[in-house]
Structure formats: structure tokens, C-alpha cells
XYZ file of C-alpha atoms in Angstrom:
414
model
C -45.214 -21.412 153.930
C -41.676 -19.893 153.814
C -40.046 -23.335 154.040
C -42.197 -24.623 151.165
C -41.250 -21.583 149.063
C -37.521 -22.341 149.662
C -37.931 -25.921 148.489
C -39.837 -24.780 145.419
C -37.131 -22.262 144.539
C -34.368 -24.886 144.829
C -36.266 -27.256 142.568
C -36.737 -24.566 139.972
C -32.928 -24.264 139.783
C -32.507 -28.053 139.715
C -35.712 -29.471 138.268
C -36.693 -33.064 138.905
C -36.511 -35.318 135.862
C -39.899 -37.046 136.193
C -43.011 -36.640 138.325
C -45.359 -39.641 138.418
C -48.953 -38.893 139.387
C -50.955 -41.749 140.919
C -54.703 -41.213 141.487
C -55.838 -43.561 144.259
C -59.379 -44.625 145.024
C -60.076 -47.784 147.049
C -57.299 -49.978 145.666
C -55.970 -51.266 148.999
C -55.362 -54.885 147.794
C -53.019 -53.731 145.001
C -51.599 -50.442 146.265
C -48.429 -51.742 147.934
C -47.351 -53.569 144.774
C -47.882 -50.373 142.758
C -45.938 -48.185 145.177
C -43.130 -50.723 145.531
C -42.679 -50.749 141.751
C -42.314 -46.948 141.838
C -39.946 -46.590 144.784
C -37.686 -49.224 143.215
C -37.302 -47.402 139.900
C -33.736 -47.168 138.591
C -34.322 -43.472 137.822
C -33.314 -41.751 141.042
C -34.451 -38.258 140.068
C -38.132 -39.158 140.414
C -40.958 -37.775 142.521
C -44.138 -39.743 143.202
C -47.326 -37.760 143.767
C -50.174 -39.880 145.137
C -53.619 -38.288 145.079
C -56.032 -39.948 147.504
C -59.330 -39.230 145.783
C -61.582 -39.771 148.814
C -60.744 -43.435 149.463
C -62.902 -45.212 152.036
C -60.828 -48.397 152.449
C -57.278 -48.599 153.858
C -55.629 -46.855 150.907
C -55.173 -43.517 152.736
C -53.250 -45.136 155.578
C -50.978 -47.025 153.164
C -50.166 -43.791 151.327
C -49.254 -41.976 154.536
C -47.107 -44.927 155.594
C -45.102 -44.833 152.361
C -44.815 -41.028 152.445
C -43.289 -41.247 155.921
C -40.789 -43.836 154.694
C -39.779 -42.362 151.329
C -38.732 -38.736 150.871
C -39.733 -38.630 147.198
C -43.397 -39.481 147.854
C -45.969 -36.705 148.260
C -49.566 -37.414 149.244
C -52.610 -35.256 148.573
C -55.871 -36.148 150.341
C -58.979 -34.714 148.676
C -62.683 -35.308 148.252
C -63.694 -37.709 145.513
C -63.761 -35.955 142.151
C -62.729 -38.566 139.593
C -59.533 -39.333 137.701
C -59.270 -36.028 135.806
C -59.659 -34.033 139.005
C -57.098 -36.184 140.828
C -54.525 -35.919 138.052
C -54.998 -32.165 137.871
C -54.346 -31.867 141.605
C -51.098 -33.755 141.148
C -50.041 -31.709 138.127
C -50.466 -28.504 140.152
C -47.603 -29.430 142.500
C -45.453 -31.507 140.121
C -41.865 -30.296 139.750
C -40.820 -32.742 137.031
C -39.505 -31.780 133.625
C -41.669 -34.663 132.391
C -44.876 -36.069 133.863
C -46.072 -39.640 133.871
C -49.221 -41.268 135.218
C -49.909 -44.574 136.900
C -53.095 -46.343 137.990
C -52.924 -47.513 141.585
C -53.799 -51.141 140.817
C -51.016 -51.552 138.214
C -47.232 -51.901 138.446
C -44.143 -51.180 136.346
C -40.780 -52.680 135.483
C -37.918 -51.032 137.466
C -36.300 -49.416 134.422
C -39.479 -47.912 132.938
C -39.036 -44.249 133.800
C -35.287 -44.226 133.242
C -35.799 -45.638 129.743
C -38.665 -43.289 128.873
C -36.878 -40.236 130.247
C -33.622 -41.077 128.457
C -35.563 -41.531 125.220
C -37.235 -38.138 125.712
C -33.932 -36.379 126.432
C -31.994 -38.025 123.601
C -34.689 -37.321 120.987
C -35.892 -34.022 122.509
C -39.433 -35.352 122.259
C -42.305 -33.700 124.088
C -44.108 -37.036 124.275
C -42.802 -40.592 124.606
C -45.170 -43.533 124.320
C -44.342 -47.198 124.951
C -45.937 -50.644 125.151
C -47.516 -52.504 128.041
C -48.389 -55.910 129.424
C -52.082 -56.618 129.944
C -52.471 -58.948 132.908
C -55.708 -60.957 132.905
C -56.348 -64.656 132.384
C -53.156 -64.491 130.334
C -50.496 -61.855 129.706
C -50.517 -59.974 126.393
C -47.915 -57.530 125.112
C -49.672 -54.509 123.620
C -48.091 -51.807 121.474
C -49.116 -48.708 119.553
C -50.423 -49.429 116.050
C -48.239 -46.759 114.419
C -44.631 -47.241 113.352
C -41.969 -46.823 116.009
C -39.418 -44.012 116.027
C -39.221 -40.235 116.150
C -41.946 -37.924 114.840
C -40.687 -34.374 114.350
C -42.006 -31.389 112.421
C -42.235 -33.276 109.120
C -44.037 -36.325 110.527
C -46.011 -35.108 113.544
C -49.139 -34.327 111.516
C -49.128 -37.890 110.191
C -48.993 -39.124 113.780
C -51.912 -36.881 114.718
C -53.974 -38.354 111.890
C -53.226 -41.866 113.142
C -53.607 -41.232 116.860
C -57.187 -42.464 117.291
C -56.883 -45.292 114.754
C -54.273 -46.547 112.349
C -56.924 -46.894 109.663
C -54.981 -49.045 107.209
C -54.458 -51.635 109.978
C -57.974 -51.202 111.382
C -56.613 -50.840 114.904
C -55.799 -48.232 117.540
C -53.050 -45.800 116.578
C -51.704 -44.620 119.934
C -52.868 -46.763 122.838
C -55.373 -44.921 124.965
C -53.855 -45.136 128.443
C -51.677 -42.275 129.666
C -49.873 -44.661 131.989
C -47.152 -45.910 129.653
C -46.243 -42.466 128.375
C -44.225 -39.425 129.384
C -45.418 -35.881 128.697
C -43.314 -32.744 128.777
C -44.687 -30.491 131.495
C -44.450 -27.569 129.056
C -46.651 -29.512 126.635
C -49.311 -30.069 129.292
C -49.226 -26.393 130.257
C -50.077 -25.182 126.761
C -53.023 -27.492 126.035
C -55.666 -25.320 124.407
C -58.738 -27.366 125.353
C -58.394 -28.919 128.814
C -60.423 -32.039 129.533
C -63.413 -31.189 131.784
C -63.419 -32.844 135.195
C -66.929 -34.204 134.660
C -65.736 -36.547 131.894
C -65.510 -39.993 133.494
C -65.451 -42.200 130.368
C -62.692 -41.981 127.771
C -60.804 -39.377 129.797
C -57.403 -40.820 128.789
C -58.345 -40.747 125.107
C -59.504 -37.138 125.417
C -56.295 -35.976 127.117
C -54.248 -37.871 124.537
C -56.090 -36.058 121.753
C -55.634 -32.680 123.444
C -51.900 -33.342 123.852
C -51.218 -34.614 120.348
C -52.851 -31.529 118.847
C -50.323 -29.324 120.677
C -47.360 -31.717 120.523
C -44.454 -30.716 118.287
C -42.403 -33.913 118.593
C -42.999 -37.454 119.815
C -41.204 -40.772 120.077
C -42.971 -44.146 119.744
C -40.908 -46.677 121.706
C -41.606 -50.324 120.886
C -40.740 -51.640 124.339
C -43.098 -52.702 127.142
C -42.594 -51.807 130.800
C -46.034 -51.199 132.294
C -48.271 -53.949 133.704
C -51.964 -53.109 133.291
C -54.143 -55.200 135.580
C -57.442 -56.271 133.998
C -59.539 -56.001 137.125
C -63.128 -57.291 136.634
C -64.273 -55.382 139.745
C -63.043 -51.979 138.540
C -65.395 -49.221 137.385
C -64.318 -49.880 133.786
C -65.954 -53.318 133.915
C -69.094 -52.418 135.874
C -72.451 -51.664 134.279
C -73.273 -47.966 134.115
C -76.927 -47.035 133.423
C -75.748 -43.427 132.842
C -73.297 -44.493 130.149
C -75.061 -42.613 127.333
C -75.129 -39.379 129.358
C -71.418 -39.773 130.031
C -70.728 -40.365 126.354
C -72.616 -37.181 125.463
C -70.054 -35.214 127.534
C -67.278 -36.906 125.581
C -68.954 -36.048 122.277
C -69.423 -32.404 123.244
C -65.734 -32.182 124.163
C -64.663 -33.777 120.875
C -66.759 -31.184 119.036
C -64.707 -28.463 120.756
C -61.531 -30.089 119.468
C -62.824 -29.666 115.897
C -61.982 -25.970 116.250
C -58.281 -26.615 116.874
C -56.131 -25.549 113.894
C -54.357 -28.932 113.825
C -57.587 -30.973 113.843
C -58.106 -32.257 110.282
C -61.008 -33.871 108.444
C -59.206 -37.224 108.741
C -59.094 -36.808 112.524
C -62.764 -35.906 112.600
C -63.674 -39.081 110.708
C -61.661 -41.138 113.187
C -63.258 -39.315 116.110
C -66.662 -40.269 114.730
C -65.513 -43.917 114.381
C -64.440 -43.746 118.019
C -67.876 -42.523 119.091
C -69.510 -45.350 117.126
C -67.179 -47.864 118.760
C -67.982 -46.545 122.230
C -71.727 -46.566 121.569
C -71.476 -50.174 120.384
C -69.554 -50.949 123.574
C -72.472 -49.474 125.499
C -74.919 -51.800 123.766
C -72.648 -54.787 124.268
C -71.458 -54.460 127.839
C -71.546 -51.002 129.430
C -75.245 -50.273 129.932
C -75.942 -53.419 131.923
C -78.269 -55.098 129.423
C -79.129 -58.691 130.275
C -78.053 -59.690 126.750
C -74.304 -59.102 126.752
C -71.991 -58.991 123.739
C -74.834 -59.312 121.238
C -72.843 -57.447 118.569
C -69.349 -58.434 119.708
C -68.820 -61.947 118.312
C -69.918 -62.664 114.749
C -71.646 -66.087 114.712
C -70.902 -66.757 111.057
C -67.573 -68.437 111.916
C -69.658 -71.602 112.214
C -70.330 -71.629 108.483
C -66.604 -71.969 107.750
C -66.453 -75.425 109.379
C -67.725 -78.629 107.728
C -71.224 -79.509 108.983
C -71.430 -82.057 111.763
C -67.911 -81.408 113.094
C -67.021 -82.096 116.719
C -65.572 -78.853 118.053
C -63.396 -78.195 121.092
C -63.211 -74.578 122.232
C -60.021 -73.086 123.625
C -60.428 -70.142 125.988
C -62.201 -68.758 129.004
C -64.528 -65.986 130.079
C -67.174 -64.218 128.042
C -65.569 -64.911 124.666
C -65.578 -68.676 125.133
C -69.080 -68.625 126.627
C -70.374 -66.650 123.636
C -68.777 -69.090 121.191
C -70.299 -71.984 123.133
C -73.767 -70.387 123.042
C -73.545 -69.788 119.300
C -72.313 -73.339 118.741
C -75.139 -74.910 120.720
C -77.874 -72.673 119.299
C -76.809 -73.112 115.665
C -77.015 -76.895 116.133
C -74.988 -77.672 113.003
C -71.958 -78.973 114.897
C -71.290 -80.908 118.089
C -69.737 -79.282 121.135
C -66.952 -81.535 122.450
C -65.722 -79.500 125.438
C -63.455 -76.615 126.434
C -59.732 -76.472 127.217
C -57.257 -73.871 128.480
C -53.641 -74.116 129.589
C -54.605 -72.102 132.688
C -57.575 -74.374 133.429
C -56.524 -74.954 137.063
C -56.924 -71.251 137.957
C -59.972 -70.610 135.763
C -63.084 -71.891 137.492
C -66.149 -71.669 135.259
C -69.275 -73.740 135.918
C -70.526 -73.295 132.352
C -67.343 -74.052 130.429
C -65.831 -76.588 132.851
C -62.424 -76.175 131.223
C -59.968 -79.032 131.202
C -56.281 -79.436 130.473
C -55.181 -79.522 126.814
C -53.237 -82.652 127.733
C -56.616 -84.450 127.732
C -57.001 -83.931 123.964
C -55.389 -87.276 123.175
C -58.339 -88.966 124.883
C -61.053 -86.922 123.118
C -62.881 -87.505 119.865
C -62.865 -84.163 118.025
C -62.383 -82.675 114.562
C -61.309 -79.095 115.268
C -60.106 -76.839 118.070
C -61.394 -73.263 117.810
C -59.332 -70.632 119.641
C -61.792 -68.069 121.031
C -59.456 -65.193 121.980
C -59.819 -62.007 119.879
C -56.120 -61.083 119.969
C -54.428 -62.550 116.891
C -50.922 -62.533 118.357
C -52.083 -64.370 121.468
C -53.983 -66.862 119.301
C -50.721 -67.547 117.452
C -48.948 -68.318 120.732
C -51.748 -70.688 121.737
C -51.553 -72.404 118.355
C -47.822 -73.052 118.826
C -48.398 -74.577 122.269
C -51.160 -76.825 120.963
C -48.951 -77.952 118.074
C -46.297 -78.708 120.685
C -48.741 -81.221 122.172
C -48.992 -82.928 118.800
C -52.208 -81.314 117.505
C -52.219 -81.029 113.705
C -52.078 -77.412 112.514
C -55.024 -77.936 110.119
C -57.243 -78.878 113.049
C -56.582 -75.595 114.906
C -58.849 -72.721 113.830
C -59.032 -69.036 114.719
C -61.514 -66.518 113.337
C -60.952 -62.763 113.170
C -63.671 -60.969 115.112
C -63.682 -57.546 113.492
C -65.754 -54.831 115.099
C -68.918 -54.034 113.157
C -68.040 -50.441 112.413
C -64.822 -51.490 110.611
C -66.740 -53.876 108.360
C -69.270 -51.237 107.357
C -66.703 -48.434 107.056
C -64.686 -50.603 104.672
C -67.809 -51.326 102.597
C -68.474 -47.571 102.371
C -64.938 -46.880 101.171
C -64.132 -44.805 104.261
C -60.798 -46.450 105.057
C -58.834 -45.112 102.104
């Protein structure tokens, strides 16, 4: 105990720049890549706190192995309590001036924490948020919907009112994940309404809201460093019959936030939009209904194409399968097949994707890009045009979430 007190005292005189907290639960296949990306950070003044949240695979042994090899790694072993509980355990022993978070199946670019910390120091921001790469069937760069730059006393309230959604763009304001952000430890210590440990859905969004209400200055950095792995086997993608009960806990917590002096009517409206979005997500995918994505892809895109057209779909996964179902059921066009540049890695018995290079041999009228992300659709369009496909024959349809369409009709987006 005395030795630990000496170390603590020394660190109080010379605080560590950044503490990164990594909750770990049964991520053995990905854990080494995550830890390697942290121990190879260019920021030397960095401590890594790994919280083993009751793992039952080989994750615990990997953590102990790395802790024995690297002096800046601490490991906490605890009973399973969820992400909020694990992060709180790490925060309790963190010595960093700033705190970051990482999921144990993701990885980062080597310069991430040096860049975020330098931005925080130079701007004196209590919060720094950056972009990320989403790694799934393809890689997408994802950024906050708000304008980049510094938000001080004069602008911080505007940032608060655009945190949940940037309403004029009809998109997320500050991206939900805590993992591509840095938080001042002093900011975390003065949060008025702490997120309950029994919240297991939307916990990042709730902590983000709690922080932004207390935050006095922030910097939105339009650079991406963090690689978020879209893992179809993770809890986020599994059906949860208790989803509605979990969402009730989120709603009750949001209602507590209403009492905060910085929580405005505009924020309340956005919070209610968020609840509607999450409830729609429950209907579409989260509750485990046999009919998936019923309200996710508007079928009326078919009416924008001349009747009797031969249509090739571009894409993979549930989006392409939903488009294919709508196309076949509507029976006003002819389905000509499915393509994807990553066809070799994407095995799908229903879609049976083929290489876009085969297009020259096919009889078709239009190619419909099925991805929802407009920027990614633009990249796909350019590649298809590079193969000689006429631009007019390449179509993409915006798939706006239902609540945005109705909110706009009600005049709620002004």
C-alpha cells in the first residue's frame, strides 16, 4: 500500500498526459491488434488501463501478458458488469490529464492520441472529438455533422443544441462513440448526472450528453484516426428481446437530464427524436422479429425508374437483399443480378454477387447502388464510371429515416 501511495504522489506532481481505458469482454480474436495499436502510439506519456469485465475466453491471459511486457499497461480483473461499470473502474485509477476510451475489438492510427492531446492543449479544450474509419464490407470515413473548429463560451451552447442531431442536415451532430474523443478528467469529475451502470443500450450517447452539458469548451477535429470494426457477432448486432426494457432505462435517464440548467427545449426535441429513432431500430432489427428492416428501406424508389427496366443491384448484406426483395415483389421491373467490387470476399447465397467487370456481358438498363451512405455511393459511382458505365445509368436513392420525413412535414426541423 505504501509503495502504491508513493507512485500516486509522484504522478500527482507530474501528471500523465492521457489515460486510455479499454473495457474487455471476450474479444480474444481482436485483442492483440487493439493493444498493439495502443503500445505503438507516438504519444509516449500515455497509460493504458485495460478492464477485464469477466471474460471467459483467452482475453484475460492476453491482458496479463501485455501488462508484464509493457510498463504503461494496467489491468483490472472484475466480475462482468457492462461497459459503464468497466469504464468507471478504469476512471477510478486513471492518472491522465485527459481520458480516452477504446473498444477492445478496434484499433487506432499511431498518431491518434498525440494529435488529440496536442489539439486539446493548444486550444485549451475540455473535449476533443475526431473522425473514424468504419471497417465492414468496405471502409467508410465518418465525421461529426457539426462544423469543425473551436467552441468556446460564445459557441458552446450552439454545440450542445446540435450534439444529438445537426437538424438542418438531418444527421448526427456529434458521433455517438466515446472512442474517438478525449475528455478532460476535470470535466468527467464534475458531471452532474452520472450514467447508471444498468444502462446497456445507448450508454455512449448518454455519457456524451452528460459531458456536453457540463463542458465549457470543445474542439471538433475533422481528421480520422480510429478504426471501428463492424462486428456482426457483437452484442450491438444481436437480437435482444429485452430491448424495450433497456430503452425505458435510457428514457428515464434522459428525463433526468431535462433538469440540467443547460438543457434547452431544442435539446429536448432532439432527445425525443433520438428515442423515436431507437424505437424504430427496435422494430427493424433489435427485437429479433422475423421480419427485419420493414421500416428501414423505402420501396418507392422503384417508381422512379421506367417500367420494365432491367436492374442490376450494387451492394451486399441486408441492404442489397432488401432491395432485391422489393424489386422481385413489386414485379414492375426485371432483376438482372448483383455486383460488388469486393465480390470475392462476400459470399451470399441469395445475392450471388459477381464482379463489376462482367457488366459488359450483361443486358441491363440501370445499376442501383444500395448503400445508404451517400459519400460511399459517390465513390462507387466513380469506380463504375471508370469501367465505362454511363453516369445516367447509375442510380442511388436517399433512404431517409421515417422520423425525419414526418418531422419535416410537421415543421419541426426549423
